[in-house]
């Protein structure tokens, strides 16, 4: 199992949730997808790999992993939520408002920003999802 899959599985176990074959199949497909997938897309992948796993089980598992803070739903103008892995405690996107291209990046002034926000609002930051909207180079040059 990959470290991402292990983190998701451990989060369930640490919170006294059973590690069923269905949940293992869902986690495997979620990690293999790169952690950027809609619930319907994940259900399709899971059914191809584990036909016994129902769509409702996929949706419930996504909800559970969201409640545990291991994934987050993001809405990028496509209507349906896409789920992103929060295995490092943060996730960052630049999103083009014209062509809807999504650029992921890892380098963030995470510590400085979260520390400042925490102090300002007397808030203990546990994770963050940063989405910045604008125009990609191809769109602003056009």
XYZ file of N, CA, C and O in Angstrom:
568
model
N 0.848 -1.187 0.000
C 0.000 0.000 0.000
C 0.890 1.247 0.000
O 1.912 1.276 0.654
N 0.480 2.262 -0.735
C 1.256 3.488 -0.773
C 1.089 4.248 0.534
O 0.188 3.988 1.306
N 1.940 5.208 0.747
C 1.837 5.990 1.981
C 0.527 6.777 2.031
O -0.053 6.935 3.094
N 0.052 7.274 0.884
C -1.237 7.983 0.875
C -2.365 7.042 1.266
O -3.231 7.395 2.070
N -2.368 5.858 0.700
C -3.409 4.881 1.038
C -3.298 4.476 2.501
O -4.310 4.312 3.182
N -2.084 4.335 2.989
C -1.881 3.999 4.404
C -2.417 5.094 5.311
O -3.046 4.815 6.332
N -2.188 6.353 4.938
C -2.690 7.470 5.748
C -4.209 7.464 5.814
O -4.799 7.680 6.878
N -4.853 7.221 4.679
C -6.311 7.186 4.650
C -6.839 6.009 5.471
O -7.782 6.165 6.253
N -6.228 4.851 5.304
C -6.636 3.660 6.054
C -6.413 3.867 7.550
O -7.276 3.534 8.369
N -5.265 4.430 7.911
C -4.972 4.686 9.325
C -5.944 5.690 9.933
O -6.318 5.561 11.096
N -6.359 6.695 9.155
C -7.321 7.676 9.661
C -8.636 6.991 10.016
O -9.242 7.299 11.045
N -9.063 6.057 9.183
C -10.287 5.312 9.487
C -10.093 4.461 10.740
O -10.915 4.502 11.660
N -9.007 3.700 10.778
C -8.751 2.814 11.925
C -8.593 3.606 13.216
O -9.122 3.211 14.261
N -7.874 4.724 13.157
C -7.646 5.549 14.350
C -8.939 6.124 14.917
O -8.999 6.496 16.086
N -9.964 6.219 14.067
C -11.257 6.745 14.502
C -12.292 5.632 14.667
O -13.490 5.874 14.640
N -11.784 4.417 14.837
C -12.613 3.240 15.126
C -13.586 2.863 14.019
O -14.669 2.328 14.289
N -13.210 3.129 12.758
C -14.006 2.658 11.630
C -13.380 1.377 11.092
O -12.158 1.239 11.057
N -14.228 0.453 10.675
C -13.740 -0.815 10.141
C -13.068 -0.601 8.797
O -13.483 0.247 8.012
N -12.023 -1.392 8.549
C -11.326 -1.357 7.270
C -11.868 -2.531 6.449
O -11.355 -3.640 6.513
N -12.921 -2.263 5.700
C -13.564 -3.311 4.910
C -12.884 -3.430 3.547
O -12.130 -2.546 3.127
N -13.174 -4.517 2.845
C -12.639 -4.693 1.490
C -13.141 -3.570 0.582
O -12.392 -3.073 -0.264
N -14.397 -3.176 0.763
C -14.953 -2.096 -0.052
C -14.197 -0.789 0.188
O -13.824 -0.097 -0.765
N -13.951 -0.463 1.445
C -13.215 0.780 1.753
C -11.785 0.713 1.225
O -11.252 1.715 0.741
N -11.165 -0.449 1.300
C -9.813 -0.592 0.757
C -9.810 -0.388 -0.757
O -8.918 0.272 -1.291
N -10.813 -0.925 -1.449
C -10.906 -0.746 -2.902
C -11.125 0.722 -3.253
O -10.529 1.243 -4.203
N -11.958 1.405 -2.473
C -12.239 2.824 -2.713
C -10.975 3.658 -2.496
O -10.622 4.513 -3.319
N -10.285 3.396 -1.411
C -9.045 4.132 -1.118
C -8.013 3.881 -2.199
O -7.346 4.811 -2.670
N -7.869 2.642 -2.626
C -6.905 2.297 -3.678
C -7.188 3.093 -4.949
O -6.286 3.708 -5.529
N -8.449 3.112 -5.380
C -8.814 3.833 -6.605
C -8.679 5.344 -6.434
O -8.267 6.043 -7.359
N -9.010 5.850 -5.259
C -8.878 7.279 -4.993
C -7.416 7.704 -5.112
O -7.096 8.703 -5.773
N -6.519 6.961 -4.512
C -5.085 7.289 -4.567
C -4.562 7.126 -5.993
O -3.818 7.976 -6.484
N -4.960 6.054 -6.674
C -4.503 5.830 -8.050
C -4.971 6.936 -8.994
O -4.307 7.235 -9.973
N -6.106 7.542 -8.682
C -6.630 8.615 -9.529
C -5.845 9.912 -9.351
O -6.082 10.875 -10.062
N -4.956 9.940 -8.388
C -4.223 11.164 -8.100
C -4.972 12.046 -7.126
O -4.569 13.169 -6.863
N -6.088 11.554 -6.630
C -6.833 12.304 -5.629
C -7.584 13.485 -6.182
O -7.957 14.389 -5.459
N -7.823 13.505 -7.478
C -8.614 14.555 -8.118
C -9.673 13.874 -8.939
O -9.467 13.545 -10.100
N -10.824 13.626 -8.324
C -11.834 12.852 -9.036
C -13.214 13.155 -8.461
O -13.342 13.470 -7.276
N -14.212 13.063 -9.305
C -15.592 13.239 -8.831
C -16.060 11.942 -8.188
O -15.479 10.872 -8.402
N -17.124 12.035 -7.428
C -17.677 10.842 -6.790
C -18.136 9.835 -7.842
O -17.892 8.633 -7.717
N -18.779 10.318 -8.902
C -19.217 9.420 -9.975
C -18.038 8.775 -10.689
O -18.068 7.584 -11.004
N -16.999 9.570 -10.934
C -15.796 9.027 -11.574
C -15.133 7.968 -10.721
O -14.689 6.924 -11.221
N -15.093 8.216 -9.418
C -14.503 7.236 -8.508
C -15.358 5.979 -8.458
O -14.826 4.861 -8.476
N -16.679 6.129 -8.426
C -17.564 4.965 -8.405
C -17.342 4.094 -9.638
O -17.309 2.861 -9.545
N -17.140 4.712 -10.786
C -16.880 3.972 -12.021
C -15.561 3.204 -11.924
O -15.493 2.028 -12.285
N -14.518 3.868 -11.423
C -13.223 3.196 -11.255
C -13.314 2.029 -10.281
O -12.769 0.955 -10.528
N -13.990 2.262 -9.180
C -14.109 1.222 -8.156
C -14.876 0.025 -8.705
O -14.479 -1.125 -8.508
N -15.972 0.286 -9.418
C -16.782 -0.813 -9.977
C -15.983 -1.643 -10.970
O -16.181 -2.853 -11.069
N -15.065 -1.010 -11.720
C -14.230 -1.756 -12.663
C -13.242 -2.648 -11.917
O -12.916 -3.744 -12.370
N -12.773 -2.191 -10.775
C -11.783 -2.930 -9.984
C -12.434 -3.888 -8.989
O -11.909 -4.963 -8.725
N -13.577 -3.487 -8.428
C -14.270 -4.280 -7.407
C -15.775 -4.186 -7.659
O -16.461 -3.359 -7.055
N -16.308 -5.024 -8.551
C -17.722 -4.917 -8.957
C -18.731 -5.054 -7.815
O -19.861 -4.588 -7.945
N -18.328 -5.624 -6.700
C -19.248 -5.810 -5.571
C -19.479 -4.525 -4.773
O -20.369 -4.482 -3.938
N -18.685 -3.480 -5.018
C -18.799 -2.236 -4.254
C -19.833 -1.332 -4.915
O -19.692 -0.957 -6.082
N -20.852 -0.976 -4.169
C -21.927 -0.144 -4.691
C -21.589 1.339 -4.690
O -20.718 1.810 -3.953
N -22.317 2.051 -5.511
C -22.142 3.503 -5.643
C -22.380 4.213 -4.313
O -21.648 5.127 -3.940
N -23.391 3.796 -3.572
C -23.704 4.422 -2.287
C -22.547 4.245 -1.302
O -22.250 5.157 -0.522
N -21.882 3.107 -1.346
C -20.738 2.866 -0.461
C -19.605 3.825 -0.797
O -18.932 4.347 0.091
N -19.399 4.075 -2.079
C -18.362 5.036 -2.504
C -18.706 6.423 -1.955
O -17.857 7.091 -1.354
N -19.952 6.850 -2.117
C -20.363 8.175 -1.656
C -20.233 8.292 -0.137
O -19.767 9.313 0.376
N -20.653 7.249 0.593
C -20.546 7.288 2.061
C -19.092 7.327 2.511
O -18.749 8.027 3.465
N -18.233 6.600 1.820
C -16.817 6.587 2.196
C -16.173 7.940 1.911
O -15.370 8.430 2.716
N -16.538 8.579 0.803
C -16.030 9.925 0.518
C -16.477 10.907 1.600
O -15.686 11.739 2.056
N -17.722 10.796 2.011
C -18.237 11.673 3.069
C -17.476 11.447 4.376
O -17.100 12.401 5.068
N -17.236 10.199 4.698
C -16.509 9.864 5.924
C -15.078 10.394 5.883
O -14.606 11.011 6.844
N -14.382 10.192 4.764
C -13.007 10.691 4.638
C -12.969 12.220 4.674
O -12.020 12.807 5.181
N -14.031 12.860 4.165
C -14.132 14.324 4.245
C -14.294 14.770 5.690
O -13.648 15.726 6.132
N -15.165 14.084 6.424
C -15.377 14.419 7.841
C -14.093 14.271 8.649
O -13.863 15.030 9.590
N -13.250 13.314 8.267
C -11.979 13.091 8.970
C -10.886 14.049 8.498
O -9.783 14.037 9.035
N -11.186 14.875 7.485
C -10.213 15.849 6.996
C -9.139 15.265 6.095
O -8.153 15.938 5.805
N -9.337 14.061 5.611
C -8.334 13.418 4.759
C -8.502 13.770 3.288
O -7.566 13.684 2.510
N -9.706 14.165 2.911
C -9.989 14.656 1.568
C -10.896 15.867 1.711
O -11.492 16.080 2.761
N -10.983 16.662 0.661
C -11.873 17.819 0.658
C -12.566 17.904 -0.697
O -11.952 17.674 -1.728
N -13.852 18.245 -0.685
C -14.520 18.487 -1.968
C -14.160 19.883 -2.465
O -14.071 20.826 -1.669
N -13.916 19.994 -3.756
C -13.667 21.300 -4.365
C -14.624 21.448 -5.540
O -14.981 20.476 -6.193
N -15.047 22.681 -5.779
C -16.005 22.974 -6.836
C -15.329 23.954 -7.780
O -15.062 25.090 -7.412
N -15.036 23.494 -8.989
C -14.275 24.320 -9.917
C -15.072 24.661 -11.160
O -14.571 24.628 -12.266
N -16.333 24.988 -10.963
C -17.163 25.423 -12.076
C -17.681 24.289 -12.940
O -18.314 24.533 -13.956
N -17.440 23.051 -12.554
C -17.889 21.926 -13.364
C -19.207 21.359 -12.855
O -19.717 20.407 -13.413
N -19.735 21.893 -11.787
C -20.994 21.413 -11.223
C -20.783 20.424 -10.098
O -21.142 20.685 -8.971
N -20.214 19.290 -10.403
C -20.005 18.256 -9.388
C -18.711 18.513 -8.627
O -17.739 19.015 -9.181
N -18.721 18.152 -7.361
C -17.511 18.281 -6.554
C -16.468 17.273 -7.030
O -16.796 16.176 -7.450
N -15.241 17.693 -6.966
C -14.109 16.792 -7.152
C -13.424 16.701 -5.801
O -13.368 17.688 -5.068
N -12.933 15.541 -5.487
C -12.306 15.330 -4.183
C -10.795 15.355 -4.339
O -10.247 14.762 -5.271
N -10.132 16.069 -3.435
C -8.673 16.155 -3.446
C -8.124 15.581 -2.148
O -8.739 15.719 -1.085
N -6.985 14.945 -2.258
C -6.323 14.374 -1.087
C -5.684 15.480 -0.267
O -5.064 16.393 -0.810
N -5.834 15.386 1.032
C -5.245 16.366 1.949
C -4.164 15.692 2.793
O -3.985 16.012 3.959
N -3.441 14.746 2.199
C -2.479 13.943 2.948
C -1.327 14.754 3.517
O -0.715 14.362 4.489
N -1.021 15.886 2.936
C 0.034 16.748 3.487
C -0.544 17.886 4.307
O 0.155 18.791 4.701
N -1.858 17.862 4.504
C -2.507 18.891 5.305
C -2.855 20.140 4.522
O -3.421 21.079 5.063
N -2.502 20.141 3.235
C -2.812 21.312 2.423
C -2.926 20.892 0.961
O -2.463 19.828 0.568
N -3.554 21.755 0.173
C -3.696 21.513 -1.259
C -3.860 22.878 -1.917
O -4.556 23.744 -1.376
N -3.231 23.083 -3.082
C -3.208 24.406 -3.702
C -3.526 24.331 -5.189
O -2.988 23.475 -5.889
N -4.378 25.251 -5.664
C -4.752 25.324 -7.074
C -4.717 26.757 -7.571
O -5.111 27.678 -6.859
N -4.299 26.913 -8.826
C -4.554 28.115 -9.604
C -5.597 27.686 -10.626
O -5.414 26.682 -11.318
N -6.705 28.419 -10.731
C -7.809 28.007 -11.591
C -8.108 29.117 -12.593
O -8.388 30.260 -12.201
N -8.041 28.777 -13.874
C -8.335 29.757 -14.917
C -9.840 29.910 -15.058
O -10.566 28.930 -15.238
N -10.301 31.145 -14.967
C -11.739 31.436 -15.046
C -12.282 31.310 -16.476
O -13.486 31.174 -16.658
N -11.403 31.322 -17.463
C -11.868 31.239 -18.849
C -11.861 29.799 -19.366
O -12.873 29.301 -19.815
N -10.727 29.117 -19.296
C -10.630 27.760 -19.867
C -10.758 26.668 -18.809
O -10.783 25.489 -19.134
N -10.813 27.045 -17.547
C -10.985 26.143 -16.401
C -9.795 25.222 -16.156
O -9.921 24.216 -15.465
N -8.647 25.574 -16.715
C -7.436 24.806 -16.433
C -7.128 24.907 -14.936
O -7.294 25.971 -14.337
N -6.688 23.809 -14.355
C -6.315 23.785 -12.947
C -4.828 23.477 -12.869
O -4.364 22.463 -13.394
N -4.099 24.365 -12.233
C -2.658 24.177 -12.036
C -2.443 23.913 -10.553
O -2.802 24.740 -9.714
N -1.888 22.753 -10.251
C -1.581 22.427 -8.859
C -0.162 22.874 -8.544
O 0.712 22.787 -9.384
N 0.027 23.355 -7.331
C 1.375 23.692 -6.900
C 1.529 23.350 -5.429
O 0.570 23.348 -4.670
N 2.756 23.011 -5.068
C 3.033 22.601 -3.690
C 3.607 23.717 -2.846
O 3.345 23.795 -1.662
N 4.413 24.578 -3.444
C 5.074 25.601 -2.647
C 4.101 26.708 -2.271
O 3.476 27.329 -3.091
N 3.952 26.859 -0.997
C 3.017 27.830 -0.451
C 3.671 28.423 0.790
O 4.435 27.749 1.472
N 3.370 29.621 1.076
C 3.873 30.226 2.301
C 3.001 29.766 3.456
O 2.545 30.547 4.277
N 2.774 28.466 3.449
C 1.836 27.836 4.372
C 2.058 28.232 5.820
O 1.140 28.661 6.503
N 3.262 28.092 6.284
C 3.520 28.349 7.694
C 3.238 29.809 8.048
O 2.580 30.095 9.042
N 3.734 30.718 7.208
C 3.550 32.137 7.492
C 2.071 32.541 7.449
O 1.582 33.248 8.318
N 1.368 32.076 6.431
C -0.035 32.442 6.274
C -0.887 31.847 7.395
O -1.674 32.552 8.032
N -0.729 30.547 7.626
C -1.569 29.905 8.641
C -1.248 30.403 10.041
O -2.144 30.546 10.873
N 0.022 30.702 10.290
C 0.389 31.221 11.602
C -0.225 32.606 11.813
O -0.784 32.900 12.869
N -0.146 33.454 10.795
C -0.711 34.795 10.902
C -2.235 34.748 11.080
O -2.798 35.461 11.915
N -2.902 33.891 10.297
C -4.355 33.771 10.426
C -4.739 33.210 11.791
O -5.696 33.667 12.410
N -4.006 32.223 12.240
C -4.283 31.637 13.543
C -4.168 32.651 14.667
O -5.028 32.720 15.559
N -3.122 33.464 14.611
C -2.927 34.479 15.647
C -4.003 35.562 15.558
O -4.572 35.966 16.563
N -4.275 35.999 14.335
C -5.231 37.097 14.154
C -6.634 36.728 14.639
O -7.326 37.532 15.265
N -7.061 35.508 14.331
C -8.423 35.099 14.649
C -8.511 34.120 15.816
O -9.574 33.569 16.078
N -7.375 33.921 16.512
C -7.337 32.991 17.642
C -7.923 31.645 17.215
O -8.933 31.168 17.717
N -7.246 31.045 16.214
C -7.741 29.851 15.540
C -6.584 28.893 15.341
O -5.507 29.302 14.906
N -6.795 27.634 15.670
C -5.755 26.625 15.482
C -5.958 25.964 14.116
O -6.881 25.178 13.919
N -5.095 26.292 13.151
C -5.197 25.769 11.792
C -4.689 24.331 11.765
O -3.606 24.041 12.262
N -5.491 23.434 11.167
C -5.093 22.036 11.048
C -4.760 21.655 9.616
O -3.959 20.773 9.375
N -5.398 22.296 8.654
C -5.106 22.054 7.245
C -5.645 23.237 6.458
O -6.342 24.083 7.003
N -5.293 23.277 5.174
C -5.872 24.336 4.343
C -5.943 23.910 2.887
O -5.190 23.057 2.433
N -6.902 24.517 2.189
C -7.102 24.323 0.764
C -7.100 25.713 0.156
O -7.941 26.544 0.510
N -6.150 25.988 -0.723
C -6.016 27.315 -1.323
C -6.379 27.236 -2.799
O -5.818 26.432 -3.545
N -7.345 28.056 -3.204
C -7.726 28.149 -4.602
C -7.638 29.619 -5.018
O -8.269 30.472 -4.414
N -6.845 29.869 -6.046
C -6.663 31.220 -6.559
C -7.220 31.240 -7.978
O -6.852 30.412 -8.815
N -8.139 32.181 -8.236
C -8.814 32.259 -9.533
C -8.247 33.419 -10.338
O -7.955 34.477 -9.803
N -8.111 33.214 -11.645
C -7.601 34.247 -12.540
C -7.554 33.716 -13.956
O -8.376 32.875 -14.338
N -6.587 34.183 -14.734
C -6.433 33.743 -16.120
C -5.066 33.105 -16.300
O -4.045 33.670 -15.871
N -5.043 31.942 -16.952
C -3.776 31.299 -17.268
C -3.070 32.107 -18.356
O -3.683 32.983 -18.982
N -1.824 31.816 -18.593
C -1.049 32.575 -19.567
C -1.680 32.540 -20.962
O -1.777 33.564 -21.639
N -2.126 31.360 -21.394
C -2.733 31.251 -22.728
C -3.976 32.124 -22.860
O -4.191 32.756 -23.903
N -4.774 32.218 -21.819
C -6.003 33.012 -21.855
C -5.736 34.503 -21.761
O -6.396 35.295 -22.433
N -4.795 34.945 -20.932
C -4.578 36.376 -20.837
C -3.799 36.906 -22.013
O -3.853 38.092 -22.330
N -3.102 36.042 -22.738
C -2.393 36.472 -23.950
C -3.326 36.526 -25.158
O -3.032 37.199 -26.142
N -4.440 35.799 -25.101
C -5.368 35.730 -26.249
C -6.182 36.981 -26.400
O -6.457 37.725 -25.531
